[in-house]
Structures are given as C-alpha cells and as structure tokens.
XYZ file of C-alpha atoms in Angstrom:
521
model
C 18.937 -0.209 4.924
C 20.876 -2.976 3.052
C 20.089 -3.469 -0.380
C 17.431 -6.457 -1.019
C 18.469 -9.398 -1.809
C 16.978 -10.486 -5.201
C 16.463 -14.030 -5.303
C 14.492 -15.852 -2.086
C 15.859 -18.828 -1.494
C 13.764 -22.101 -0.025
C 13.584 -23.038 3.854
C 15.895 -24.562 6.022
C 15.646 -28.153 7.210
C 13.290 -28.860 4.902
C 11.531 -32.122 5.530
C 10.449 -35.291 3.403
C 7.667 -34.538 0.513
C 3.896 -35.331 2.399
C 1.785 -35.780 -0.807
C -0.945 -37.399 0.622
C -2.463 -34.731 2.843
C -3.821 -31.271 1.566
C -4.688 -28.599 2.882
C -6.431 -25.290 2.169
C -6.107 -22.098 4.544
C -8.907 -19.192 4.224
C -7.014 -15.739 5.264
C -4.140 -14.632 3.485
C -3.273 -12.311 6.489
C -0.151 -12.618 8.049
C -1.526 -15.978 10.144
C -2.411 -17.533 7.048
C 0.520 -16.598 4.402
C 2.915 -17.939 7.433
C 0.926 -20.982 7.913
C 1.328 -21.704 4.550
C 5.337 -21.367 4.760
C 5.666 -23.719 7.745
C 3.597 -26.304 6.234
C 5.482 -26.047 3.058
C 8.754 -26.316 4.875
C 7.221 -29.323 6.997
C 6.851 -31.192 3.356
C 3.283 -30.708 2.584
C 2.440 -30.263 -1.281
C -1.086 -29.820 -1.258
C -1.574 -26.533 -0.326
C -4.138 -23.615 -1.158
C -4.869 -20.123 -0.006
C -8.510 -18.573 -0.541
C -8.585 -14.760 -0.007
C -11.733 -12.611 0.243
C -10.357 -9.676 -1.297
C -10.371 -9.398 -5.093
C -6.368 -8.709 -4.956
C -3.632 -7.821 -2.866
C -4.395 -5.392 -0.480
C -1.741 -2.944 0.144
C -3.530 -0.829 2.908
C -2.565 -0.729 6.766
C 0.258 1.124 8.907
C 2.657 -0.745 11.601
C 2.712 -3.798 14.213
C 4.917 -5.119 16.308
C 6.967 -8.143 15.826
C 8.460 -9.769 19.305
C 11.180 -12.159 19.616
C 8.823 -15.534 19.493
C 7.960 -14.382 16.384
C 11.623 -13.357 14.926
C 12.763 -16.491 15.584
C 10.463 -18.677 12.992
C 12.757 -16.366 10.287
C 15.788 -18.786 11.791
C 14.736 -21.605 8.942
C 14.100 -18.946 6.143
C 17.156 -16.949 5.419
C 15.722 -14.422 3.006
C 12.852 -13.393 5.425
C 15.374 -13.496 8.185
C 17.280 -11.281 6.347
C 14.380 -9.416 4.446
C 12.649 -9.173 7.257
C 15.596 -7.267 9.272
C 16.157 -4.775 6.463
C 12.642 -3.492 6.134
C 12.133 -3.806 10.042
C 12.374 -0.479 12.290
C 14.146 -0.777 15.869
C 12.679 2.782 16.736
C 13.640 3.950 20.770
C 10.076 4.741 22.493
C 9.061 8.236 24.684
C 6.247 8.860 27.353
C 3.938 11.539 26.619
C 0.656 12.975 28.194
C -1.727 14.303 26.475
C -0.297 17.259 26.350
C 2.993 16.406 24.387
C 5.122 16.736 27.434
C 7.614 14.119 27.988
C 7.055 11.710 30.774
C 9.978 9.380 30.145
C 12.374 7.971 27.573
C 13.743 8.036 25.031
C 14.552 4.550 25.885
C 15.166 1.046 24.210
C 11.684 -0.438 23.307
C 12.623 -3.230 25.496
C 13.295 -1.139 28.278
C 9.527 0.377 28.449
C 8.566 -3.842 28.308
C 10.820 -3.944 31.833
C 14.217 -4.676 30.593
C 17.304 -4.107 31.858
C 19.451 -1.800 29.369
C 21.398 -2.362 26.131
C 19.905 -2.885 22.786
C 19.263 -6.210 23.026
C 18.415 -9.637 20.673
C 15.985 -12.317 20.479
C 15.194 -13.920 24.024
C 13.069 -16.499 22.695
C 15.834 -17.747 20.202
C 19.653 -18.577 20.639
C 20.470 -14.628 21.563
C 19.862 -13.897 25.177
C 20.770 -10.048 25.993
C 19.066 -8.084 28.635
C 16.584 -6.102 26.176
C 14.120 -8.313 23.986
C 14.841 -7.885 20.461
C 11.156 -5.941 19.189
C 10.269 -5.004 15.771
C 8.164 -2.251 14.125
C 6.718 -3.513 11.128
C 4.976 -1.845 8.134
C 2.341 -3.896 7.204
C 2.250 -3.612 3.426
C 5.807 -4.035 3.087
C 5.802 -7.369 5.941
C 3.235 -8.660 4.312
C 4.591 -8.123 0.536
C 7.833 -9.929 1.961
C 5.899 -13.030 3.143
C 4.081 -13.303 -0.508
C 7.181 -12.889 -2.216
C 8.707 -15.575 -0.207
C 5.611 -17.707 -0.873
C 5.942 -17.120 -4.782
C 9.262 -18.474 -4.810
C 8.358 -21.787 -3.198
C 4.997 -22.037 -5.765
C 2.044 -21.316 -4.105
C -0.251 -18.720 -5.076
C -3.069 -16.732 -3.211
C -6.813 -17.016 -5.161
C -8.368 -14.213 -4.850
C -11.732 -12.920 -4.977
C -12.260 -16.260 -2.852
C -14.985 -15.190 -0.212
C -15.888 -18.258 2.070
C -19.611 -18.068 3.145
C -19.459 -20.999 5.544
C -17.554 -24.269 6.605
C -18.638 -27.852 7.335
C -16.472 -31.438 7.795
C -17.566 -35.024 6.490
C -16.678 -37.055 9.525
C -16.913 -39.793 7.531
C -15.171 -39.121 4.511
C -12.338 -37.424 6.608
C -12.412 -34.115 4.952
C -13.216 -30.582 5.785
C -14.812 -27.624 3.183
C -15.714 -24.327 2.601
C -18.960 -23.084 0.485
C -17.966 -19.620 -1.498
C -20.283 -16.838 -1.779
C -20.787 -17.950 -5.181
C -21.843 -21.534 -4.161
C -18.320 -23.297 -5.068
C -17.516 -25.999 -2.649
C -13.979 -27.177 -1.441
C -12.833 -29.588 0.516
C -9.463 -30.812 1.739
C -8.311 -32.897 4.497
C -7.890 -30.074 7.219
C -9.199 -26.210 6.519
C -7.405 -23.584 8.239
C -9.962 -20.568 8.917
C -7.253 -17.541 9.466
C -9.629 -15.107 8.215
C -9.591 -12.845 11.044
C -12.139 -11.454 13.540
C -15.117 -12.018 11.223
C -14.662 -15.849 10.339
C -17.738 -17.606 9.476
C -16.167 -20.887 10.999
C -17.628 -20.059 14.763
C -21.089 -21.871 14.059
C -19.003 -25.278 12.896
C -16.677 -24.926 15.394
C -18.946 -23.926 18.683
C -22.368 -25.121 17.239
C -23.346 -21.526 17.209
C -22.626 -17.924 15.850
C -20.034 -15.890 18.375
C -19.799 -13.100 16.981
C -17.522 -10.329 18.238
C -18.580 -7.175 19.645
C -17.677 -4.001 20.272
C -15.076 -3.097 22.701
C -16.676 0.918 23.403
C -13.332 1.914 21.439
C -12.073 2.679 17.945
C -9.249 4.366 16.161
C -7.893 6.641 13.774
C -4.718 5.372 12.381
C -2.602 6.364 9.397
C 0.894 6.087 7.751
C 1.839 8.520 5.098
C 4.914 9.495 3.197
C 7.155 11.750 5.704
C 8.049 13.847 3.222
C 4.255 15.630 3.242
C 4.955 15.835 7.188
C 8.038 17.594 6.931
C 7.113 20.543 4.628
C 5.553 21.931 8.058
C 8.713 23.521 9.512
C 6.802 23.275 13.065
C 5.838 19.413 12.495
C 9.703 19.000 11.127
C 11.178 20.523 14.512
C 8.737 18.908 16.617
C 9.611 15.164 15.090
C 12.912 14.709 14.567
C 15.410 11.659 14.028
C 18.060 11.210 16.864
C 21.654 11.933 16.161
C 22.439 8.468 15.063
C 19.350 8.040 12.543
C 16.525 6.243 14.623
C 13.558 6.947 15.339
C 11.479 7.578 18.658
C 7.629 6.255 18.842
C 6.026 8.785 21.198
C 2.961 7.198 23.076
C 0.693 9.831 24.256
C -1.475 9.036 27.426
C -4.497 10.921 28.402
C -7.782 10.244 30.432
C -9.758 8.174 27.850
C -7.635 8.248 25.118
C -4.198 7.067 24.470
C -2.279 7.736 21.307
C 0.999 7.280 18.950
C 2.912 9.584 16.931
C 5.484 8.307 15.144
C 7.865 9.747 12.371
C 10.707 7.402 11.072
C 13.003 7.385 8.233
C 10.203 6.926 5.995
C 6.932 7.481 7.108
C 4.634 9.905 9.412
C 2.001 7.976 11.754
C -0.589 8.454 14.379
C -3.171 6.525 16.224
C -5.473 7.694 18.641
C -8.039 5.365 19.870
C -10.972 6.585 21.643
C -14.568 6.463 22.943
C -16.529 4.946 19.798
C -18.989 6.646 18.994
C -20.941 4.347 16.554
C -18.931 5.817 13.202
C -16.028 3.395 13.025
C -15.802 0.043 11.124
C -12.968 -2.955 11.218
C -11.981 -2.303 7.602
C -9.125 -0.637 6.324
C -11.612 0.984 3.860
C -12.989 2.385 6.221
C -12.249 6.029 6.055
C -12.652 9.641 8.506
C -11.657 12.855 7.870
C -8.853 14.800 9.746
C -11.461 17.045 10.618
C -13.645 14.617 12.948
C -10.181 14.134 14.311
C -9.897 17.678 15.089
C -13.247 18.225 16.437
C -12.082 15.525 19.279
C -8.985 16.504 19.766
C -10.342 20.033 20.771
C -12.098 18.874 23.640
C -8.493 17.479 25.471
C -7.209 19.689 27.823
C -3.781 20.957 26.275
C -3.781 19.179 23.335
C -0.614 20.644 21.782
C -1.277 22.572 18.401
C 1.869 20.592 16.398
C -0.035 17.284 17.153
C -3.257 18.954 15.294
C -1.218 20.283 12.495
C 0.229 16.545 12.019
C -3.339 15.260 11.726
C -4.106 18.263 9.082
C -1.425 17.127 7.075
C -2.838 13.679 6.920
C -3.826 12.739 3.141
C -7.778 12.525 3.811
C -7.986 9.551 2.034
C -5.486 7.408 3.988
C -7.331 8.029 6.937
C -8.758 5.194 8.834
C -11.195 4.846 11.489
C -11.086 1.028 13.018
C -13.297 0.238 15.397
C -11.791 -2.354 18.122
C -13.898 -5.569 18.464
C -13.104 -8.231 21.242
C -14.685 -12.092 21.453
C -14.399 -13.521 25.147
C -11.675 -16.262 24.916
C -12.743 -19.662 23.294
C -11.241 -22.809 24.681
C -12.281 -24.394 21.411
C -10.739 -23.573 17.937
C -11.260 -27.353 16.359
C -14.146 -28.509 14.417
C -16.200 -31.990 15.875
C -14.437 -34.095 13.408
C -11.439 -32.132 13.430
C -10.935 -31.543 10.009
C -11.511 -27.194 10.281
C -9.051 -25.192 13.247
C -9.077 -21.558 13.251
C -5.987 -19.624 13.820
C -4.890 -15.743 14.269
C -7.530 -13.498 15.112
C -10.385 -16.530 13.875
C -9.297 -18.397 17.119
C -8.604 -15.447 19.410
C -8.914 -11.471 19.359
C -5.937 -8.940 20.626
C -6.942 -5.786 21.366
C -4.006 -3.089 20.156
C -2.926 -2.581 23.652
C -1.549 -5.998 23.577
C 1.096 -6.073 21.121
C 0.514 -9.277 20.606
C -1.844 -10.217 17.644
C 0.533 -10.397 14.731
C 3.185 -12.292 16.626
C 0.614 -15.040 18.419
C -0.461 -15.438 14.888
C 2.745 -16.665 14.053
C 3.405 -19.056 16.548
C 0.023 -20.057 16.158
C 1.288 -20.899 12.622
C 4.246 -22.512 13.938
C 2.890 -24.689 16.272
C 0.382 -25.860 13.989
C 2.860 -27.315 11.322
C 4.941 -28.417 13.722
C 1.990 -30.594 15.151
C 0.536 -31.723 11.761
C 3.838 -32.694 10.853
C 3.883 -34.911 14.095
C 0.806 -36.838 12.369
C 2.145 -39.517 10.370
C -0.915 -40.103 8.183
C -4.054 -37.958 7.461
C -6.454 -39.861 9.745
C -4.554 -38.606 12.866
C -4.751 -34.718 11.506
C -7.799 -34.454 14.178
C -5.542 -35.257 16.960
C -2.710 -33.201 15.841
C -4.564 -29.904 16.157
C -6.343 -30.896 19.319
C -3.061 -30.940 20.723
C -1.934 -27.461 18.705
C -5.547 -26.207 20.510
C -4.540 -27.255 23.742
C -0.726 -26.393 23.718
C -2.328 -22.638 22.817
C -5.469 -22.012 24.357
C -4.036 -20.902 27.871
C -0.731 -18.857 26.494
C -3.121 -16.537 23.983
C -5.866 -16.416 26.899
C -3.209 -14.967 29.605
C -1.704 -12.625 26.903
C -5.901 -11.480 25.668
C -6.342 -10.183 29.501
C -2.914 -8.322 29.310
C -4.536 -6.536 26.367
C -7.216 -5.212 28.592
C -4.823 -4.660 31.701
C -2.767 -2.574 29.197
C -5.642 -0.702 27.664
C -6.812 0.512 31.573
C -3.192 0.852 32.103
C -2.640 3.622 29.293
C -5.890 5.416 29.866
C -4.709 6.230 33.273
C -1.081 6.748 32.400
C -1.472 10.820 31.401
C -3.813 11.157 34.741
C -0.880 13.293 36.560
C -0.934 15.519 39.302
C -0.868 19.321 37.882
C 1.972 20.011 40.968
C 5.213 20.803 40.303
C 7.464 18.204 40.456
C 10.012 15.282 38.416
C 9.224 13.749 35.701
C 10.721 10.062 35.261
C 13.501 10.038 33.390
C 13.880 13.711 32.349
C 14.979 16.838 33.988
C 11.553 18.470 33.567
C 9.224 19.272 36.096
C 5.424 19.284 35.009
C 5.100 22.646 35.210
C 7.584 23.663 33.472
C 6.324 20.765 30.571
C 2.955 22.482 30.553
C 2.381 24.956 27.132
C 3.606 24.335 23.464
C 6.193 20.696 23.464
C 9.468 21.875 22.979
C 11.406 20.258 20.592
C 12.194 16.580 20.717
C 15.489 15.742 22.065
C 17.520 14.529 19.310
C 20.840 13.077 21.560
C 21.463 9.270 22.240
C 19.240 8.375 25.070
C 20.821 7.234 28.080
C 18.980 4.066 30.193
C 16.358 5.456 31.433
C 15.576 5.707 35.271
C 14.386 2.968 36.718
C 10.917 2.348 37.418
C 7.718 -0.251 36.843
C 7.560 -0.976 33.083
C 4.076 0.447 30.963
C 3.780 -2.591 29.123
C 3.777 -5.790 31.290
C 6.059 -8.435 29.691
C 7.601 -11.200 31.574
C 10.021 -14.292 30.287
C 7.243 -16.983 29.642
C 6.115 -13.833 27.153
C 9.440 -13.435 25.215
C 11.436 -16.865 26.048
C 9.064 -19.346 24.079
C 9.951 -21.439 20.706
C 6.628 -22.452 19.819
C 8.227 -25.335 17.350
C 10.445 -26.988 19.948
C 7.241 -26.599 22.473
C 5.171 -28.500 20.297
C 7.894 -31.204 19.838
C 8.714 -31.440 23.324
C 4.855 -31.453 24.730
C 3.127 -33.482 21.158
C 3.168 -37.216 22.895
C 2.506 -35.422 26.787
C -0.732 -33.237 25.474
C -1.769 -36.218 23.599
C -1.791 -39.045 26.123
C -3.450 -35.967 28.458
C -6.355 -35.847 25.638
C -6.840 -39.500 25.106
C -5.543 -41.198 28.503
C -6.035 -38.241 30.583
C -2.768 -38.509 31.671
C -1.583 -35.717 33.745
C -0.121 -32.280 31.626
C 0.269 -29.028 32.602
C 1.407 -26.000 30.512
C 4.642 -24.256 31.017
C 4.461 -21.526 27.880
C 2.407 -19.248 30.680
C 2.988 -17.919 33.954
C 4.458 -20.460 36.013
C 3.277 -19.501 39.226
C 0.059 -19.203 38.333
C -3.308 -21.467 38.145
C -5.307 -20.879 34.840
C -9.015 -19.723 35.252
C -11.465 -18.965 32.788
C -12.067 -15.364 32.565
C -14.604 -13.171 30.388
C -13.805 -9.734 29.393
C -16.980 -8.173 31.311
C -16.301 -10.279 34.349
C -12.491 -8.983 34.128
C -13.615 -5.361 33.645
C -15.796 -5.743 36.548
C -13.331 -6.905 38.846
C -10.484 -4.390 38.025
C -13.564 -1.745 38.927
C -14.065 -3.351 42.238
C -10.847 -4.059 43.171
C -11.742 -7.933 43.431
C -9.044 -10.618 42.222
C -8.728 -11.156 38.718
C -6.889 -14.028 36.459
C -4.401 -11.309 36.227
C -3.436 -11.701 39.794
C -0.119 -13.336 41.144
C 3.360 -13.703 40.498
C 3.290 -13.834 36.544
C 7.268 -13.856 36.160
C-alpha cells in the first residue's frame, strides 16, 4: 500500500458559502459522516453531527464499496486517494459447506456477472467490463471519513443520544430531544442513525419498528498474524502468487458463510438460524465455542474452518442478529423539516451488498437536492424530491437482498454424484474429505455460467449527483403539478410494485410472481 498522504486537502468544485441554512445530522455512521461532506462541499456552514456513542467507536469488520459509491471520492482527492490505499480488491472462490471449491478464484466482478478483466468504476468516467468493487475495513473507512471531516472543521458530539424528533411547521424548523432532555433544532434534521432511529413515529405517525429476520451472525476480523501461527490454518489460507487475496464464500443448507484472510487481517461470518441469543450491537459478544457447537452439526464441516474459529480472540467475537423493516415509501417528516437516510430510511440485509454504498448515494443525492433549494423555505420540497428520486432504486435493491439470501442458502445444496465442478478440474467426489490447500496461481476467467450475486447496469451505472440534477425540476413539477415522471435509476423494463418481505417470501415458496420478476437488465 502507498504511503498516506498527510495533509487532507478540501473538496473539489466547491460551491458558494450557504450561511443561512443549518443543519444537524443524528448518526455519525458512514451515511451520516458522508452527508456531512457533501453538504459541506455544497456550501453549507451550519452543520452538526450528534452521535449516541460516548466516543469513536472503532469496532466492526468489512463491507463492500461498489462503483456508485467510488465515484462520490471523484470531488475529494484525499479520500479518493485514501480511500484506494486502505481498500482491498480481493479475487472471490465458491465453497460448500464442506470447504470444497465450487468455482473461482475469479474477479469479484466476475461472480456479480461480468465479463473478465479487472475492471474500473462503471458508474463513473471508467467503463471496463468488470465493476470496480471494494472491500472495506470498517474502522479504518470510517477513521478516513472523520479525518477528512476534521480537516474541513466539523466535529462529531458525542455522548449525544436522541430520544425523539418533532418539526415546528410554523417556525420552519426541525429538532431532536436528548436523553437528557436537551432540545435542538435546525432547519432540516437528518436521522442517519441506523436501524433503530426513533424518527419512525414523526415520520409515519407511528412506531415501525424492525424485526427480526429468523437470522443472525457471527462475524469477526482479527490480526492475521494470530491466524497464521496454525501451520494448518496458514496452508489452508494463503495469498495468491501476486499478493491478493481470495474471499471464500461458503454455501450450505441454512447457512452461508465467509472466510477471508488478506494481507492484514483473518475474518469469518457465518450467519444462521437465530436462535434468540444475538443482538444488533457490535458489543454484542459469543464465544467461539457456541460457534463450534453449530458448526458440529454440518455435514463435513472441514476441521481447518473450526480451528480458524478457535483461534478467534473471544472477545472480538460478535453475534449480530439481522433485522429487516418492510420498505417505507416515506422517509420525510409532515412539514419536511426531519428525512431519514441509510439504514433510518431503509434496511439491507448482508446478502445485499448494498447498505454502505446506498447510504452514500443516499448522501449524495440529498446535498445535491438541498443545494437545488435556493432558500430554506423550499428545504421541504428538496427532500421530497431526494425521497422520491430514491424510494424505488433502494426498494428493488432491499428484495435482491432477500433473493440473494434464498439464493446462497441453496447454493451448497449439490448432488453427492460424481461429477464437474464449475470452474475447476475437481469432481465432487474427489472434493469430499479434508480441503486441500488453496490454489495460490493467478486465476484464469472463470467458466462461464449464471452469476451468484444478481447485479445488472441500472445497479452499477448510476451517478446519484448528476441524477438528482438532471430529474430535480421533472420530480418536482411530478409532486406539485403531477406532471408525468418516471424513474430510470431501476430496472427499465420493469413496472414498480409495492412489495412486503412476508408477501415476497411467500411467493418465492409458491412459485407465484414476485416484484423480482422480469427483465431487470
């Protein structure tokens, strides 16, 4: 990795100072901190950032960054450049349950349905066959976009817990009340406080809270130095001949997991059956022993993936349990003075790859669109028309997260028969016992065949700041003239229709038609 550059420098195209609107964002996740950046860029001033926690959190493994997301680095040249040196481009492998390899090693992009070659950013300027995906640490993405924010003068306040929200119609403002009974206000109130936000009653009338999804998972990233001193684990996981490193999903009936050792870190996931003992918290620990005691009831289950999860520090161990909230059309206050955004305004599930990059271009679009507004009494139709230049894309991409999450639970479900595997020379017999060694030469494209993970163009090919410019003056005359306007930043061949996750699940088990029907190219 190139050496860091030292000094962050400001934005790109920055725009005219906007004094006279300010604006306070709940969540200093990766939604919020980003949020923050755009707006700051866009000329806004008045900006704060409440955070629950009483400092800053360090905890969490890796996500994926897609191209959409990439591209909002194009007006910050440190991130872009930051964000590139501390970013992993790691190949990806198809495993069953048992360790043996089903396909790959192959170009991330490649397992998304792309064509060969490494690839670059579709949604930006760069337009090779591959998409362009990062693998992202999340202490050390997240420590980048703080830094970045620390250079351009605004601070996180910690220890900042919002209890609720409300908006004076009147007076034009929105608010928070803290736990402690401190009131805020500001002209618009971003809640990007994840999953959890208290903003649903203000923002729906009502609580909606979210519930469980019948899954959780253990997840951890340690140093890979404590992995290696297992000469088995050392074999096992090993960097290709050219330095990079191979994510190996593992696919099993009811169960899916990830093993991952780069140049720095070990990792593994393995979501599951929930069985009422996880928690959505990062403090929320397990022992590699529960691990163990489920991993011994899978068929197979290779004995290097168990001494990987022994080697796991106990008290890195997490066990996240996966909520999901049915998608809401509505992520604007009455007045319009609150809008939620990231995981406040819609939940991914894992499977979909999609949660910290949607929370960027939700970021995106929403400066873009406030910076549309000349004056602060037209903020409430600015992010009406970020809430209805979103609301479909996230909603199609939330029911590819529960495609997906079928879609690897079935993946491992292979006939015990002799014969090929895709993309290797092995048959599945001959796979079957201890996982030989991980092939450490420089993968070849691998052999053709439907990609795991459905992605499509209108997926990877979207600018979400250009969108909003384009669309702004369409999407409003739609809201207040009810002029015609449809999207185009989701399937194109496709009519939108509200879904709800049991009425999705219920149709994929009766074979009926679902919103995920259709040509989605």
């Amino acid at each position: 990795m190139a050496p860091q550059q030292q000094n962050p420098q400001g934005p790109l195209n920055m725009s005219p100072p906007r004094p006279e609107i300010s604006i306070l964002i709940s969540g200093a996740g990766i939604g919020g901190l980003m949020t923050a950046l755009e707006l700051h860029r866009y000329g806004f001033q008045h900006i704060r950032i409440l955070e629950r926690n009483p400092h800053n959190s360090h905890l969490g493994d890796s996500f994926t960054i897609g191209p959409t997301a990439v591209q909002a680095f194009r007006n910050w040249p440190w991130m872009q450049q930051r964000s590139a040196e501390i970013g992993y481009e790691p190949l990806a492998a198809m495993h069953t349950c048992t360790g043996e390899r089903l396909k790959g090693p192959m170009e991330f992009g490649e397992l998304m349905g792309g064509k060969g070659g490494k690839g670059g950013e579709l949604g930006g300027k760069q337009t090779d066959l591959v998409p362009k995906v990062y693998r992202h640490t999340r202490p050390k993405f997240h420590g980048m976009l703080l830094e970045q924010l620390e250079s351009v003068g605004i601070a996180v306040e910690y220890g900042k817990a919002v209890a609720s929200y409300f908006e004076d119609a009147n007076g034009g403002k929105g608010g928070v009340v803290l736990q402690d009974g401190e009131k805020i206000t500001a002209d618009l109130v971003v809640a990007a406080d994840g999953i959890n936000t208290n903003s649903q009653e203000l923002i729906t009338g009502h609580p909606v809270p979210a519930r469980p999804s019948g899954s959780a998972i253990w997840r951890v990233a340690f140093p890979v130095e404590i992995a290696m001193e297992d000469p088995a684990v050392a074999e096992r996981f090993r960097l290709m001949e050219d330095g990079r490193s191979v994510i190996e999903l593992w696919f099993g009936p009811g169960m899916h997991g990830v093993f991952w050792r780069s140049e720095d870190q070990m990792s593994w996931a393995i979501t599951h059956p929930d069985e009422g003992t996880a928690a959505e918290s990062w403090l929320h620990r397990s022992s590699p022993e529960e691990v163990l005691k489920f991993t011994a009831k899978i068929p197979g289950w290779p004995e290097v993936a168990d001494r990987v999860i022994k080697l796991t520090p106990p008290d890195q161990l997490v066990h996240w349990q996966l909520k999901w909230r049915d998608p809401q059309p509505k992520s604007t206050s009455p007045a319009g003075r609150v809008v939620q955004l990231g995981d406040a305004a819609h939940t991914f599930l894992p499977t979909s790859g999609s949660g910290g990059t949607q929370a960027m271009e939700d970021a995106v679009s929403l400066a873009t669109c406030l910076s549309l507004a000349k004056d602060p009494a037209k903020i409430p139709e600015a992010i009406c028309v970020h809430e209805l230049l979103r609301f479909q894309r996230v909603s199609c991409l939330q029911a590819f997260g529960v495609k997906n999450a079928k879609d690897f639970r079935s993946a491992g479900e292979k006939p015990s028969t002799a014969k090929s595997i895709p993309g290797t020379t092995e048959t599945a017999t001959q796979a079957q016992g201890p996982p030989a060694p991980a092939s450490t030469e420089t993968p070849k494209p691998a052999a053709k065949g439907p990609p795991l993970v459905h992605v499509a163009k209108w997926m990877l090919e979207h600018d979400p700041e250009q969108y909003a410019i384009d669309n702004y003056g369409k999407a409003l005359s739609h809201l207040t003239h009810d002029t015609e306007f449809e999207n185009t930043n989701k399937p194109m061949n496709m009519q939108y229709r509200p879904w709800t996750i049991d009425g999705l699940l219920e149709a994929q088990r009766k074979g009926e038609p679902t919103v995920l029907d259709g040509d989605w190219s």
